Short mmCIF file of C-alpha atoms in Angstrom, two decimals:
data_model
loop_
_atom_site.label_atom_id
_atom_site.label_comp_id
_atom_site.label_asym_id
_atom_site.label_seq_id
_atom_site.Cartn_x
_atom_site.Cartn_y
_atom_site.Cartn_z
CA MET A 1 130.29 -147.28 181.29
CA THR A 2 127.75 -146.71 178.49
CA PRO A 3 124.25 -145.15 178.41
CA GLU A 4 122.82 -148.66 178.21
CA GLU A 5 124.64 -149.66 181.41
CA VAL A 6 123.34 -146.52 183.13
CA ALA A 7 119.80 -147.48 182.06
CA ASP A 8 120.32 -150.99 183.45
CA LYS A 9 121.54 -149.63 186.79
CA LEU A 10 118.57 -147.26 187.00
CA SER A 11 116.13 -150.06 186.19
CA VAL A 12 117.47 -152.10 189.12
CA VAL A 13 116.25 -149.36 191.51
CA GLY A 14 112.90 -149.03 189.71
CA TYR A 15 113.54 -146.09 187.36
CA LEU A 16 112.86 -147.09 183.74
CA ALA A 17 114.85 -144.59 181.69
CA ASP A 18 114.41 -144.23 177.94
CA ASP A 19 117.41 -143.72 175.66
CA GLY A 20 117.28 -139.93 176.00
CA VAL A 21 117.28 -139.92 179.79
CA ALA A 22 119.94 -142.64 180.02
CA THR A 23 122.20 -140.76 177.60
CA ALA A 24 121.72 -137.46 179.47
CA ALA A 25 122.55 -139.13 182.79
CA PHE A 26 125.60 -140.84 181.27
CA LEU A 27 126.90 -137.57 179.82
CA THR A 28 126.43 -135.59 183.02
CA MET A 29 128.48 -138.17 184.91
CA SER A 30 131.19 -138.64 182.29
CA MET A 31 131.60 -134.92 181.49
CA GLY A 32 131.16 -133.62 185.04
CA ARG A 33 128.51 -131.14 183.86
CA PRO A 34 125.24 -130.33 185.66
CA LEU A 35 122.06 -131.73 184.09
CA PHE A 36 119.15 -129.33 183.69
CA CYS A 37 115.89 -131.34 183.49
CA GLU A 38 112.79 -129.52 182.36
CA GLY A 39 109.28 -130.84 181.81
CA GLU A 40 105.71 -131.06 183.07
CA PRO A 41 105.19 -131.94 186.75
CA GLY A 42 105.20 -135.68 187.33
CA THR A 43 107.46 -136.70 184.46
CA GLY A 44 110.20 -138.09 186.71
CA LYS A 45 112.71 -135.24 186.97
CA THR A 46 113.17 -135.38 190.74
CA SER A 47 112.92 -139.17 190.69
CA LEU A 48 115.88 -139.31 188.29
CA ALA A 49 118.19 -137.68 190.85
CA VAL A 50 116.92 -140.01 193.58
CA ALA A 51 117.41 -143.04 191.33
CA LEU A 52 120.96 -141.96 190.40
CA SER A 53 121.90 -141.74 194.07
CA GLN A 54 120.46 -145.20 194.72
CA ALA A 55 121.83 -146.83 191.57
CA PHE A 56 125.40 -145.60 192.17
CA ASP A 57 125.24 -145.80 195.98
CA LEU A 58 125.88 -142.09 196.48
CA PRO A 59 124.47 -139.73 199.13
CA LEU A 60 121.58 -137.57 197.91
CA ILE A 61 121.69 -133.92 199.00
CA ARG A 62 118.55 -131.99 198.10
CA LEU A 63 117.97 -128.25 197.91
CA GLN A 64 114.27 -127.44 197.52
CA CYS A 65 113.97 -124.03 195.89
CA HIS A 66 111.25 -121.54 196.74
CA GLU A 67 110.52 -117.87 196.31
CA GLY A 68 112.99 -115.77 198.30
CA ILE A 69 115.57 -118.52 198.87
CA ASP A 70 119.02 -117.05 199.61
CA ALA A 71 122.61 -118.04 200.36
CA ALA A 72 121.94 -118.51 204.08
CA GLN A 73 119.39 -121.23 203.29
CA ALA A 74 121.26 -122.78 200.38
CA LEU A 75 124.98 -122.45 201.14
CA TYR A 76 125.88 -121.60 204.75
CA GLU A 77 125.23 -119.36 207.71
CA TRP A 78 127.04 -118.58 210.94
CA ASP A 79 125.74 -120.04 214.19
CA PHE A 80 125.05 -116.73 215.93
CA PRO A 81 123.84 -118.11 219.31
CA ARG A 82 126.99 -120.25 219.66
CA GLN A 83 129.19 -117.33 218.62
CA LEU A 84 127.58 -115.20 221.33
CA LEU A 85 128.15 -117.88 223.97
CA HIS A 86 131.76 -118.18 222.80
CA LEU A 87 132.30 -114.43 223.26
CA ARG A 88 130.85 -114.54 226.75
CA ALA A 89 133.09 -117.49 227.62
CA LEU A 90 136.14 -115.58 226.37
CA GLU A 91 135.10 -112.55 228.37
CA ALA A 92 134.68 -114.59 231.54
CA ALA A 93 138.04 -116.31 231.07
CA ASN A 94 140.18 -113.35 229.99
CA GLY A 95 138.50 -110.24 231.28
CA ALA A 96 139.52 -107.68 228.64
CA LEU A 97 139.22 -109.09 225.12
CA ASP A 98 141.62 -108.51 222.26
CA VAL A 99 139.08 -107.53 219.60
CA GLU A 100 140.96 -108.86 216.58
CA THR A 101 141.72 -112.23 218.18
CA ALA A 102 138.14 -112.61 219.40
CA GLU A 103 136.83 -111.76 215.94
CA GLN A 104 139.07 -114.31 214.24
CA SER A 105 137.95 -117.02 216.67
CA LEU A 106 134.30 -116.44 215.75
CA TYR A 107 134.62 -117.19 212.04
CA THR A 108 135.95 -120.74 212.04
CA GLU A 109 134.60 -124.12 210.99
CA ARG A 110 133.34 -124.61 214.53
CA PHE A 111 130.59 -122.03 214.02
CA LEU A 112 129.81 -122.69 210.35
CA LEU A 113 126.42 -124.24 209.58
CA ALA A 114 126.71 -125.98 206.20
CA ARG A 115 123.58 -125.96 204.04
CA PRO A 116 122.94 -128.26 201.03
CA LEU A 117 125.25 -126.59 198.48
CA LEU A 118 128.24 -126.43 200.82
CA ARG A 119 127.60 -129.97 202.04
CA ALA A 120 127.58 -131.23 198.44
CA LEU A 121 130.97 -129.65 197.70
CA ARG A 122 132.46 -131.13 200.86
CA GLU A 123 130.86 -134.58 200.67
CA ALA A 124 131.28 -135.24 196.92
CA PRO A 125 131.05 -137.69 195.31
CA CYS A 126 127.31 -137.34 195.85
CA VAL A 127 124.17 -136.40 193.93
CA LEU A 128 123.10 -132.77 194.41
CA LEU A 129 119.45 -132.16 193.51
CA ILE A 130 118.52 -128.49 193.04
CA ASP A 131 114.77 -128.98 192.80
CA GLU A 132 112.37 -126.57 191.08
CA ILE A 133 114.92 -123.87 190.28
CA ASP A 134 112.15 -122.00 188.43
CA ARG A 135 110.62 -121.13 191.82
CA ALA A 136 113.73 -119.17 192.84
CA ASP A 137 114.48 -115.62 191.66
CA ASP A 138 117.07 -114.14 189.29
CA GLU A 139 119.48 -113.26 192.11
CA PHE A 140 119.62 -116.86 193.29
CA GLU A 141 120.29 -118.09 189.76
CA ALA A 142 123.23 -115.66 189.54
CA PHE A 143 124.48 -116.88 192.90
CA LEU A 144 124.61 -120.47 191.53
CA LEU A 145 126.81 -119.66 188.56
CA GLN A 146 130.20 -120.00 190.30
CA LEU A 147 129.19 -123.30 191.84
CA LEU A 148 128.00 -124.72 188.50
CA ASP A 149 131.06 -123.38 186.67
CA GLU A 150 133.84 -124.30 189.09
CA ASN A 151 132.36 -126.69 191.68
CA ALA A 152 133.49 -124.09 194.20
CA VAL A 153 132.11 -121.28 196.34
CA THR A 154 133.73 -118.40 198.17
CA ILE A 155 133.02 -117.67 201.83
CA PRO A 156 134.45 -114.22 202.63
CA GLU A 157 135.62 -115.17 206.14
CA LEU A 158 137.15 -118.53 205.11
CA GLY A 159 138.07 -118.23 201.44
CA GLU A 160 137.32 -120.63 198.59
CA ILE A 161 135.89 -124.09 199.19
CA ARG A 162 136.26 -126.43 196.22
CA ALA A 163 135.01 -129.97 195.66
CA HIS A 164 137.77 -132.59 195.26
CA ARG A 165 135.45 -134.41 192.86
CA PRO A 166 132.48 -132.76 191.13
CA PRO A 167 129.11 -133.81 192.56
CA ILE A 168 126.51 -135.14 190.11
CA VAL A 169 124.25 -132.07 189.88
CA VAL A 170 120.64 -132.35 188.70
CA LEU A 171 118.55 -129.17 188.41
CA THR A 172 114.82 -129.49 187.77
CA SER A 173 112.27 -127.01 186.46
CA ASN A 174 108.52 -127.25 185.85
CA ARG A 175 108.85 -124.23 183.55
CA THR A 176 106.64 -121.94 185.59
CA ARG A 177 109.02 -119.24 184.32
CA GLU A 178 111.97 -119.13 181.95
CA VAL A 179 115.35 -119.78 183.53
CA HIS A 180 118.13 -117.46 182.33
CA ASP A 181 120.51 -118.47 179.54
CA ALA A 182 123.56 -117.91 181.77
CA LEU A 183 122.49 -120.80 183.98
CA LYS A 184 121.40 -123.04 181.11
CA ARG A 185 124.72 -122.55 179.30
CA ARG A 186 126.52 -124.17 182.21
CA CYS A 187 124.38 -127.30 182.03
CA LEU A 188 123.48 -130.17 179.76
CA TYR A 189 119.77 -129.96 178.93
CA HIS A 190 117.07 -132.59 178.72
CA TRP A 191 113.33 -132.23 178.30
CA LEU A 192 111.35 -135.03 179.98
CA ASP A 193 108.05 -136.01 178.40
CA HIS A 194 105.46 -138.30 179.91
CA PRO A 195 106.39 -141.93 179.14
CA ASP A 196 104.77 -143.77 176.25
CA LEU A 197 102.06 -146.32 177.02
CA ALA A 198 104.30 -149.39 177.17
CA ARG A 199 106.81 -147.68 179.44
CA GLU A 200 104.12 -146.37 181.77
CA VAL A 201 102.64 -149.87 182.08
CA ALA A 202 106.13 -151.19 182.84
CA ILE A 203 106.63 -148.48 185.49
CA LEU A 204 103.34 -149.34 187.19
CA ARG A 205 104.12 -153.05 187.21
CA GLY A 206 107.69 -152.49 188.35
CA ARG A 207 106.84 -150.10 191.20
CA LEU A 208 103.70 -151.97 192.31
CA PRO A 209 104.47 -155.69 192.09
CA GLY A 210 100.89 -156.69 193.03
CA VAL A 211 99.28 -155.07 189.98
CA GLY A 212 98.21 -157.21 187.03
CA GLU A 213 98.87 -156.31 183.42
CA ARG A 214 95.18 -155.65 182.71
CA LEU A 215 94.75 -153.08 185.50
CA ALA A 216 98.11 -151.43 184.75
CA THR A 217 97.19 -151.08 181.08
CA GLN A 218 93.72 -149.72 181.86
CA VAL A 219 95.13 -147.10 184.23
CA ALA A 220 97.89 -146.10 181.80
CA VAL A 221 95.40 -145.72 178.92
CA ALA A 222 92.98 -143.70 181.09
CA VAL A 223 95.75 -141.41 182.32
CA ARG A 224 96.96 -140.80 178.77
CA ARG A 225 93.41 -139.75 177.82
CA LEU A 226 93.26 -137.46 180.86
CA ARG A 227 96.47 -135.76 179.69
CA GLU A 228 94.80 -134.99 176.35
CA LEU A 229 92.04 -133.02 178.11
CA GLU A 230 92.61 -129.36 178.99
CA LEU A 231 92.90 -129.96 182.74
CA LEU A 232 94.25 -127.51 185.28
CA LYS A 233 96.67 -130.20 186.50
CA PRO A 234 97.23 -133.08 184.06
CA PRO A 235 98.29 -136.24 185.91
CA GLY A 236 101.91 -137.38 185.92
CA VAL A 237 103.40 -140.78 186.59
CA ALA A 238 103.15 -140.16 190.35
CA GLU A 239 99.37 -139.84 189.96
CA SER A 240 99.24 -143.01 187.84
CA LEU A 241 100.97 -144.85 190.68
CA ASP A 242 98.64 -143.33 193.29
CA TRP A 243 95.55 -144.26 191.26
CA THR A 244 96.70 -147.84 190.78
CA GLN A 245 97.58 -148.14 194.45
CA ALA A 246 94.15 -146.81 195.44
CA LEU A 247 92.44 -149.38 193.22
CA LEU A 248 94.57 -152.17 194.69
CA ALA A 249 93.69 -150.99 198.20
CA LEU A 250 90.00 -151.36 197.29
CA GLY A 251 90.67 -154.88 196.03
CA ARG A 252 90.00 -154.04 192.36
CA ASP A 253 91.75 -155.84 189.55
CA GLU A 254 90.22 -153.77 186.76
CA LEU A 255 89.25 -150.14 186.17
CA ASP A 256 85.51 -149.68 185.68
CA ALA A 257 83.26 -146.62 185.92
CA GLU A 258 82.34 -147.26 189.55
CA SER A 259 85.90 -147.77 190.82
CA ALA A 260 87.16 -144.85 188.71
CA ALA A 261 84.52 -142.49 190.16
CA ARG A 262 85.41 -143.53 193.72
CA THR A 263 89.15 -143.04 193.27
CA LEU A 264 89.44 -139.99 191.00
CA GLY A 265 90.82 -138.00 193.94
CA ALA A 266 94.02 -140.03 193.65
CA VAL A 267 94.68 -138.79 190.13
CA LEU A 268 92.99 -135.36 189.91
CA LYS A 269 93.62 -132.56 192.40
CA TYR A 270 91.22 -129.76 191.37
CA SER A 271 87.44 -129.77 191.76
CA GLU A 272 87.03 -128.30 188.26
CA ASP A 273 89.02 -131.21 186.81
CA LEU A 274 86.96 -133.72 188.80
CA ASP A 275 83.68 -132.25 187.53
CA ARG A 276 84.89 -132.23 183.94
CA VAL A 277 86.16 -135.81 184.02
CA ARG A 278 83.10 -137.23 185.80
CA ALA A 279 80.96 -135.93 182.95
CA LYS A 280 83.13 -137.85 180.45
CA LEU A 281 83.88 -140.95 182.50
CA ASP A 282 82.21 -143.43 180.14
CA THR A 283 84.09 -142.05 177.15
CA LEU A 284 87.34 -142.03 179.11
CA LEU A 285 87.08 -145.72 179.98
CA ALA A 286 85.67 -146.89 176.65
#
């Protein structure tokens, strides 16, 4: 397979990858290395992992990172209520319990609750999406290093669990903070920019078959101008799609000042941004 063939497969499921994205996806699959995707919100980082799973008919396993995430949420935990019931059942059946035997019976696969990371190692080949890693803390990054290095994790009570085939791992970051070099060194890196005008028009027309070229072009041009303003939340491709869909729902086939004013809430998400853009609407659509 070549990067061009990867791009073709992605386009079939509606993801229009440029040469850089297609090459990064090709390399992460051929080298078995995680892909670290960084960029502004709405540039298609998460969508790339979803599209890879669809294009190559692989399960998608997603870990959504957040502040305070830990191994119990990401890797595994023991089913304590079932373990307690098991102990009571042993007690009722045997009377006096042999402590060591009872303890060994508690820490088996039967009582293990697999979370996304463990599921990915067991179910590979699959696509593992570790989304918004920049929201997690330093300790969680350190916890990921063995998995990214060896496609394996160690559970003290069970030992090492290793993937028979490496999952396709995609990590995303909106760069709300810097991710440590130790994690980045274990990954291939790609920065995703917003698409150029022609590609954004193609994305709108590909994802929304009912949209005409005129409306798609008008929306793409307007969104590009919005990104040049100093907004609190510049719109991404997701907002371009939402805006176009809102206009289609109102039966519009072109973007004028009236329809833009009525649908700005589909593309801007802060009142300060709305006020600023409304004051420049005529210039924006000129």
